[in-house]
Amino acid sequence: MTQSEATRDRVEQALRAQRIETASWAFGNSGTRFKVFAQEGVPRDPYEKVADAAVVHRFTGVAPSVALHIPWDRVDDYADLARHAKEQGVALGAVNANVFQDDDYKLGSVTNPDPAVRRKAVDHLLECVDVMDATGSRDLKLWFSDGINYPGQDDVRARQDRLAEALREAYDRLGDGQRMLVEYKLFEPAFYAMDVPDWGTAYAHCLTLGERAQVVIDTGHHAPGTNIEFIVAVLLRAGKLGGFDFNSRFYADDDLMVGAADPFQLFRIMHEIVRGDALGPASGVAFMLDQCHNIEPKIPAVIRSVMNVQEATAKALLVDADALAAAQRAGDVLAANAVLMDAYHTDVRPLLAELRADAGLDPDPMAAYARSGYFEKIRAERAGGRQAGWDA
Ligand code: RM4
Ligand code: MN
């Protein structure tokens, strides 16, 4: 085998093994605080959301699980939902707790000054672990809207204590093989101080909690200009990167399709993943999408997002690691940068098309979905009923 054959072999193998998790809420209606534009064919319940996620997997072959959001995806029988998923060819993935939509949570959930509200919020986290037991999910993903709008509104240190206490109780409830992923966000809905604003805060709590608590990076949750790949490298090195919520942003938490706003950033992130040997399932890094498709059709938008992650990954895998290391050792700044840019500028679409064809898939998932008639089917079938959205 020549060196280039060996490279191609390694790249193909890694791409074949890649897994990307879709999000149930990406299939429901969403919008901004100004307007939610309803779309035809949108799922009316978690079963229909899972069916749509399964379609994404059918056409891409690399999206075999779908994350749930509780209570948006509340059902009477979670084991039955898991069976339905399996029948459709997918599994239920991370369980996302939702402690940000009740009136009680105006001043916070797990950090609320009122112990009764904190109790209610922690009980919801525990309920989410019950759901995981029934679905077979590995990850409990926690994002807290908690924070304060004004200096002096509440005691920042006391809120950290309350957060630590809540996380500890949920952590101790985890079963074998289950993990807690702690997400951070710079601002919104709190404008002065979020209780988990950054990776450092999330990391500090995870470190205290133990091995099964890890940080999740939502790519839309940073200040503009933040070097996200640096965070990836540091967390990976510390064994504390639990996964990603992928999306794109131009301004704030825009939740646009990953790789749409800044494909170069996505490549840089995936380069650190490859460098840290964290692409495969053994690394425990979960590659999840957390997006909302406000104006574009949802299923093709998720397919496009999955393909964007694949393309960035393929480019990252093509980085000539030996040449890069040699240039770095020699202090050859331009050569080192050129190695990365060469890989980034490679058109990997033919390679991915070939891999799909080898796997018995259509080389062009977008066109195959459009031809499949699935949209026409759900548009006809899903008339009437209440469409899923952030309030359902
Ligand atoms: C939050 C956060 C969570 C996601 C919700 C929908 O901003 O990103 O991960 O579950 O939005
Ligand atoms: Mn997120």
XYZ file of C-alpha atoms and ligand atoms in Angstrom:
404
model
C 0.000 0.000 0.000
C 1.398 3.413 -0.927
C 1.328 6.205 1.598
C -1.545 7.939 -0.143
C -3.522 4.693 -0.235
C -2.887 4.249 3.468
C -4.046 7.813 4.157
C -7.191 7.280 2.141
C -7.850 4.048 3.959
C -7.481 5.703 7.362
C -9.655 8.648 6.356
C -12.385 6.435 4.933
C -12.423 4.193 7.955
C -12.788 7.148 10.300
C -15.571 8.658 8.212
C -17.441 5.377 8.065
C -17.316 5.134 11.862
C -18.438 8.704 12.503
C -21.712 9.249 14.380
C -23.737 12.443 14.623
C -26.771 12.799 16.884
C -29.757 14.815 15.723
C -32.111 16.771 18.005
C -35.839 16.124 18.281
C -36.614 19.832 18.595
C -34.991 20.592 15.233
C -37.989 18.916 13.565
C -40.613 20.968 15.401
C -41.628 24.544 14.760
C -39.342 27.217 16.133
C -38.746 30.883 15.661
C -37.660 34.024 17.380
C -39.467 36.005 20.030
C -41.036 37.929 17.161
C -42.695 35.109 15.256
C -42.819 31.373 14.806
C -43.632 30.523 11.188
C -45.414 27.170 11.125
C -44.350 24.709 8.424
C -46.329 21.984 6.730
C -45.681 18.386 7.715
C -44.160 19.237 11.085
C -44.363 16.417 13.675
C -47.176 16.552 16.187
C -45.648 14.316 18.810
C -42.330 12.725 19.812
C -43.095 9.638 17.723
C -43.285 11.720 14.567
C -40.113 13.606 15.519
C -38.287 10.295 15.891
C -39.631 9.188 12.509
C -38.152 12.326 10.906
C -34.821 11.772 12.626
C -34.827 8.231 11.243
C -35.250 9.648 7.742
C -32.112 11.750 8.243
C -30.269 8.582 9.202
C -31.688 6.661 6.257
C -30.214 9.158 3.796
C -26.927 9.963 5.556
C -26.109 6.671 7.281
C -24.273 8.460 10.106
C -27.052 9.852 12.315
C -28.317 6.803 14.220
C -29.575 8.550 17.352
C -31.833 11.439 18.268
C -31.708 13.512 21.454
C -34.834 14.150 23.495
C -35.898 17.266 25.397
C -38.095 16.761 28.445
C -40.918 17.870 28.801
C -41.144 18.696 25.080
C -40.847 14.988 24.343
C -42.867 13.718 27.271
C -44.676 10.444 26.542
C -46.532 7.969 28.741
C -44.167 5.141 28.005
C -40.525 5.920 27.207
C -39.624 2.296 26.629
C -42.296 2.277 23.940
C -40.794 5.390 22.351
C -37.417 3.628 22.383
C -39.009 0.604 20.676
C -40.539 2.879 18.060
C -37.122 4.439 17.471
C -35.555 1.027 17.060
C -38.213 -0.020 14.566
C -37.377 3.095 12.585
C -33.679 2.242 12.670
C -32.473 4.758 15.247
C -31.907 4.964 19.008
C -32.832 7.590 21.567
C -29.808 9.646 22.549
C -29.073 12.300 25.138
C -31.860 13.414 27.428
C -31.966 17.202 27.736
C -33.475 18.555 30.916
C -35.661 21.606 30.618
C -35.854 23.796 33.702
C -36.325 27.060 31.903
C -39.959 27.348 30.926
C -42.051 27.339 34.097
C -43.218 30.547 35.747
C -41.570 29.263 38.920
C -38.178 29.655 37.265
C -38.308 33.409 36.831
C -35.480 33.881 39.341
C -33.726 30.647 38.443
C -34.220 26.903 38.658
C -31.511 25.016 40.537
C -30.033 28.301 41.788
C -33.341 29.934 42.708
C -33.277 31.637 46.131
C -36.452 29.705 47.048
C -35.655 26.161 48.232
C -39.066 24.893 47.052
C -38.336 25.956 43.479
C -34.883 24.405 43.689
C -36.468 21.169 44.872
C -38.844 21.174 41.922
C -35.969 21.772 39.488
C -33.781 19.035 40.953
C -36.739 16.645 40.896
C -36.997 17.302 37.168
C -33.325 16.422 36.726
C -33.921 13.171 38.608
C -36.978 12.486 36.456
C -34.759 12.870 33.393
C -32.497 10.122 34.718
C -35.611 7.930 35.103
C -36.299 8.635 31.433
C -32.730 7.625 30.574
C -33.208 4.350 32.422
C -36.262 3.611 30.282
C -34.764 4.721 26.958
C -31.286 3.330 27.483
C -29.775 6.788 26.985
C -26.243 7.395 28.187
C -26.161 11.162 28.602
C -28.032 13.631 30.760
C -27.459 17.036 29.207
C -27.923 20.026 31.444
C -28.272 23.587 30.336
C -29.455 26.132 32.885
C -31.012 29.445 32.001
C -30.216 30.504 35.573
C -28.594 33.822 36.202
C -29.274 37.402 37.232
C -30.047 40.546 35.278
C -28.802 43.169 37.715
C -25.801 43.558 39.997
C -26.924 42.784 43.525
C -30.050 40.926 42.399
C -28.860 37.778 44.155
C -25.716 36.465 45.768
C -23.432 35.112 43.042
C -21.499 32.843 45.412
C -24.611 31.429 47.033
C -25.950 30.611 43.588
C -22.781 28.641 42.848
C -23.306 26.714 46.098
C -26.897 25.914 45.151
C -25.792 24.850 41.683
C -23.136 22.544 43.129
C -25.674 20.984 45.471
C -28.183 20.352 42.672
C -25.578 18.905 40.348
C -24.339 16.619 43.116
C -27.802 15.207 43.746
C -28.378 14.528 40.048
C -24.882 13.115 39.617
C -25.353 10.695 42.491
C -28.561 9.448 40.881
C -26.774 8.425 37.644
C -26.714 4.721 36.959
C -23.906 2.611 35.584
C -22.691 3.819 32.232
C -24.601 7.095 32.491
C -22.959 10.512 32.284
C -23.776 14.106 33.038
C -22.933 16.704 30.412
C -22.832 20.278 31.673
C -23.403 23.017 29.121
C -22.479 26.677 29.493
C -23.690 29.841 27.838
C -22.330 33.348 27.967
C -25.599 35.246 28.218
C -29.318 34.971 27.580
C -31.783 34.798 29.130
C -29.805 36.347 31.978
C -28.015 39.512 30.917
C -25.715 40.379 33.803
C -24.415 37.038 35.037
C -25.351 33.545 33.961
C -24.642 30.942 36.640
C -22.776 28.744 34.138
C -21.447 31.337 31.686
C -18.309 29.643 30.431
C -16.358 26.425 30.086
C -14.245 27.237 33.130
C -17.282 27.280 35.413
C -18.665 24.105 33.851
C -15.253 22.456 34.119
C -14.826 23.416 37.774
C -18.181 21.871 38.690
C -17.493 18.737 36.630
C -14.102 18.320 38.257
C -15.659 18.364 41.725
C -18.457 16.021 40.714
C -16.311 13.233 39.346
C -15.344 11.309 36.270
C -18.781 10.952 34.806
C -19.413 14.698 34.649
C -18.108 16.345 31.515
C -18.425 19.621 29.708
C -20.476 20.050 26.549
C -19.594 22.798 24.097
C -22.485 24.445 22.316
C -20.760 26.258 19.490
C -23.263 29.121 19.667
C -22.710 29.916 23.323
C -19.596 32.084 23.244
C -18.667 35.695 22.787
C -17.930 36.607 19.189
C -14.335 35.811 18.317
C -13.874 33.158 20.999
C -11.364 30.527 19.963
C -13.559 27.450 20.408
C -10.985 24.988 19.129
C -8.688 26.064 21.938
C -11.383 25.083 24.433
C -11.722 21.761 22.623
C -7.988 21.103 22.924
C -7.833 22.025 26.607
C -10.904 20.005 27.608
C -9.797 16.984 25.605
C -6.382 17.087 27.219
C -8.079 17.123 30.625
C -10.382 14.239 29.670
C -13.387 16.494 30.262
C -14.903 17.004 26.835
C -18.256 15.222 26.860
C -19.531 16.432 23.539
C -20.807 19.185 21.302
C -24.038 20.912 20.563
C -23.240 21.925 17.007
C -24.816 24.901 15.302
C -23.723 28.161 13.677
C -24.031 31.707 14.806
C -23.432 35.078 13.282
C -24.370 37.166 16.307
C -25.620 35.387 19.421
C -27.180 31.955 19.966
C -28.502 31.846 16.408
C -28.887 28.034 16.241
C -28.350 28.053 12.467
C -27.105 25.043 10.513
C -23.639 23.986 11.647
C -20.959 24.846 9.128
C -23.149 27.481 7.508
C -21.725 30.587 9.133
C -18.110 29.570 9.547
C -17.081 26.266 7.962
C -13.443 27.098 8.665
C -14.144 27.228 12.399
C -15.864 23.852 12.192
C -12.776 22.480 10.421
C -10.502 23.894 13.131
C -12.652 22.279 15.801
C -12.579 18.940 13.996
C -8.829 19.260 13.556
C -8.418 19.410 17.348
C -10.746 16.409 17.633
C -8.637 14.401 15.200
C -5.447 15.631 16.880
C -6.847 14.483 20.238
C -7.873 11.131 18.769
C -11.445 11.845 19.834
C -13.450 11.106 16.717
C -14.395 7.527 17.492
C -16.993 6.363 20.020
C -14.262 5.165 22.405
C -13.403 8.805 23.163
C -16.870 9.364 24.583
C -17.223 12.673 22.766
C -20.829 13.025 21.598
C -21.316 14.942 18.356
C -24.794 16.377 18.635
C -26.714 18.963 16.666
C -28.601 21.646 18.584
C -30.279 23.701 15.922
C -33.569 25.345 15.073
C -34.736 25.663 11.510
C -36.954 28.705 11.641
C -37.377 29.435 7.944
C -35.844 26.510 6.066
C -37.468 23.067 5.677
C -36.415 21.041 8.667
C -35.482 17.555 7.507
C -33.276 18.695 4.602
C -31.703 21.278 6.918
C -30.711 18.522 9.328
C -29.394 16.409 6.436
C -27.347 19.387 5.234
C -25.986 19.907 8.764
C -24.916 16.279 9.057
C -23.153 16.583 5.686
C -21.434 19.788 6.796
C -20.019 18.007 9.849
C -18.880 15.128 7.627
C -17.128 17.509 5.242
C -15.307 19.348 8.028
C -14.306 16.000 9.516
C -12.997 14.676 6.205
C -10.873 17.790 5.742
C -9.534 17.513 9.294
C -8.649 13.869 8.672
C -6.743 14.891 5.559
C -4.349 17.135 7.492
C -0.885 15.694 6.924
C 0.043 15.191 10.577
C 3.682 14.289 9.876
C 4.257 17.309 7.651
C 2.529 19.503 10.216
C 4.648 18.197 13.080
C 7.836 18.599 11.019
C 6.973 22.183 10.121
C 6.108 22.953 13.738
C 9.367 21.429 14.973
C 11.313 23.439 12.439
C 9.506 26.589 13.506
C 8.353 27.033 9.933
C 5.280 29.120 10.546
C 4.195 29.423 6.925
C 4.699 25.753 6.103
C 2.739 24.657 9.181
C -0.134 26.949 8.324
C -0.019 25.777 4.696
C -0.446 22.136 5.766
C -3.686 23.022 7.533
C -4.934 25.217 4.685
C -4.172 22.553 2.080
C -6.418 20.136 3.880
C -9.111 22.771 4.373
C -9.150 23.636 0.682
C -9.527 20.032 -0.449
C -12.865 19.285 -2.069
C -13.945 16.245 -0.046
C -17.400 15.945 -1.578
C -16.401 13.307 -4.165
C -14.799 11.207 -1.413
C -17.934 11.370 0.729
C -20.156 10.613 -2.259
C -18.067 7.536 -2.995
C -18.247 6.381 0.605
C -22.013 6.704 0.585
C -22.287 4.744 -2.629
C -20.065 2.017 -1.131
C -22.430 1.860 1.840
C -25.435 1.427 -0.434
C -26.641 4.993 0.075
C -27.433 7.588 -2.532
C -24.262 9.671 -3.004
C -26.385 12.830 -2.813
C -28.571 12.683 0.327
C -30.237 16.054 -0.337
C -31.407 15.054 -3.798
C -32.371 11.575 -2.634
C -34.540 13.022 0.133
C -36.186 15.446 -2.272
C -36.988 12.576 -4.660
C -38.158 10.225 -1.915
C -41.654 11.659 -1.574
C -41.339 11.682 2.239
C -42.192 15.352 2.500
C -45.306 14.956 0.361
C -46.301 12.019 2.553
C -45.957 13.843 5.882
C -47.558 16.970 4.474
C -50.654 14.934 3.644
C -50.619 12.745 6.757
C -49.882 15.411 9.327
C -52.744 17.708 8.559
C -54.646 18.596 11.718
C -53.465 18.108 15.263
C -51.119 20.355 17.157
C -47.667 20.836 15.699
C -44.683 20.360 17.967
C -42.781 23.420 19.051
C -40.937 24.801 22.032
C -44.090 24.813 24.085
C -44.985 21.185 23.400
C -30.389 26.065 25.007
C -29.265 25.072 25.060
C -29.723 23.671 25.161
C -30.873 23.395 24.267
C -31.946 24.441 24.318
C -33.017 24.205 23.299
O -29.930 27.313 24.593
O -28.477 25.221 23.929
O -28.700 22.803 24.838
O -31.399 22.202 24.723
O -31.395 25.700 24.108
Mn -27.215 23.552 23.345
